[in-house]
Amino acid sequence: MKTLYLVMDLINDLVHPDGANGSGLAAEVTRVDVLKNSATAIAKGRNEGVPIGYVIVGWSQDYREWTINGLSRMATITTSQNLTFAKS
């Protein structure tokens, strides 16, 4: 089995307070420190030779598919403090 660390949608529209969806989402991104924890995970993966993949997910222009509950769940998963990269 091969390991790949996927980084999804860390774009300003979603993570910055002035972004299109930032008013509700940026507070959660800040609360759980998504950007810092993602940077830590990316650095750890690179250090251990794990390929990093960046994914831009397509959404409607108004992001109507997103829900704050879904984002909160994703942010919690994304920012896990106990990162382990399995060697293939």
Short mmCIF file of C-alpha atoms in Angstrom, two decimals:
data_model
loop_
_atom_site.label_atom_id
_atom_site.label_comp_id
_atom_site.label_asym_id
_atom_site.label_seq_id
_atom_site.Cartn_x
_atom_site.Cartn_y
_atom_site.Cartn_z
CA MET A 1 0.00 0.00 0.00
CA LYS A 2 1.27 3.49 -0.88
CA THR A 3 0.75 6.56 1.29
CA LEU A 4 -0.21 9.99 -0.01
CA TYR A 5 -1.11 13.02 2.10
CA LEU A 6 -3.92 15.01 0.48
CA VAL A 7 -4.33 18.70 1.25
CA MET A 8 -7.77 19.98 0.31
CA ASP A 9 -8.99 23.50 -0.38
CA LEU A 10 -6.85 25.77 1.73
CA ILE A 11 -7.95 28.69 -0.45
CA ASN A 12 -8.70 32.21 0.75
CA ASP A 13 -12.38 31.96 -0.20
CA LEU A 14 -12.73 29.30 2.50
CA VAL A 15 -10.13 30.08 5.16
CA HIS A 16 -9.77 33.89 5.19
CA PRO A 17 -12.29 36.11 7.05
CA ASP A 18 -12.69 38.27 3.92
CA GLY A 19 -13.15 35.25 1.62
CA ALA A 20 -16.44 34.41 -0.09
CA ASN A 21 -17.29 31.90 2.66
CA GLY A 22 -14.93 33.23 5.28
CA SER A 23 -17.47 34.83 7.58
CA GLY A 24 -18.53 31.53 9.15
CA LEU A 25 -15.67 29.27 8.20
CA ALA A 26 -12.65 31.38 9.08
CA ALA A 27 -13.55 31.34 12.78
CA GLU A 28 -13.53 27.53 12.77
CA VAL A 29 -10.31 27.44 10.75
CA THR A 30 -8.73 29.72 13.36
CA ARG A 31 -10.25 27.91 16.36
CA VAL A 32 -8.73 24.55 15.43
CA ASP A 33 -5.59 26.07 13.86
CA VAL A 34 -6.10 24.43 10.47
CA LEU A 35 -3.38 26.37 8.63
CA LYS A 36 -0.63 25.80 11.20
CA ASN A 37 -1.54 22.14 11.68
CA SER A 38 -1.73 21.58 7.93
CA ALA A 39 1.70 23.17 7.47
CA THR A 40 3.07 20.90 10.21
CA ALA A 41 1.57 17.81 8.59
CA ILE A 42 2.90 18.79 5.15
CA ALA A 43 6.40 19.38 6.55
CA LYS A 44 6.34 16.07 8.43
CA GLY A 45 5.16 14.22 5.33
CA ARG A 46 7.86 15.78 3.17
CA ASN A 47 10.50 15.02 5.80
CA GLU A 48 9.42 11.37 5.79
CA GLY A 49 9.30 11.16 1.99
CA VAL A 50 5.51 11.00 1.76
CA PRO A 51 4.16 12.52 -1.47
CA ILE A 52 1.88 15.51 -0.91
CA GLY A 53 -1.13 15.99 -3.17
CA TYR A 54 -3.07 19.24 -3.38
CA VAL A 55 -6.74 18.93 -4.25
CA ILE A 56 -8.98 21.75 -5.37
CA VAL A 57 -12.54 20.57 -5.03
CA GLY A 58 -15.07 22.16 -7.37
CA TRP A 59 -18.07 23.84 -5.77
CA SER A 60 -20.88 26.00 -6.98
CA GLN A 61 -19.98 29.68 -7.10
CA ASP A 62 -22.05 30.30 -3.95
CA TYR A 63 -20.67 27.20 -2.14
CA ARG A 64 -24.21 25.99 -1.39
CA GLU A 65 -22.97 22.38 -1.01
CA TRP A 66 -21.03 23.28 2.13
CA THR A 67 -22.49 23.08 5.62
CA ILE A 68 -20.78 24.37 8.73
CA ASN A 69 -21.24 20.99 10.44
CA GLY A 70 -19.52 19.20 7.58
CA LEU A 71 -16.66 21.67 7.62
CA SER A 72 -16.24 21.40 11.39
CA ARG A 73 -15.98 17.61 11.12
CA MET A 74 -13.44 17.89 8.28
CA ALA A 75 -11.36 20.48 10.16
CA THR A 76 -11.21 18.24 13.21
CA ILE A 77 -9.97 15.32 11.12
CA THR A 78 -7.50 17.50 9.21
CA THR A 79 -5.88 18.94 12.32
CA SER A 80 -5.11 15.74 14.18
CA GLN A 81 -2.10 16.28 16.44
CA ASN A 82 -0.92 12.65 16.29
CA LEU A 83 0.34 12.39 12.74
CA THR A 84 1.78 9.09 11.62
CA PHE A 85 2.82 8.40 8.06
CA ALA A 86 2.99 4.71 7.24
CA LYS A 87 5.83 3.59 5.01
CA SER A 88 4.73 1.60 1.98
#
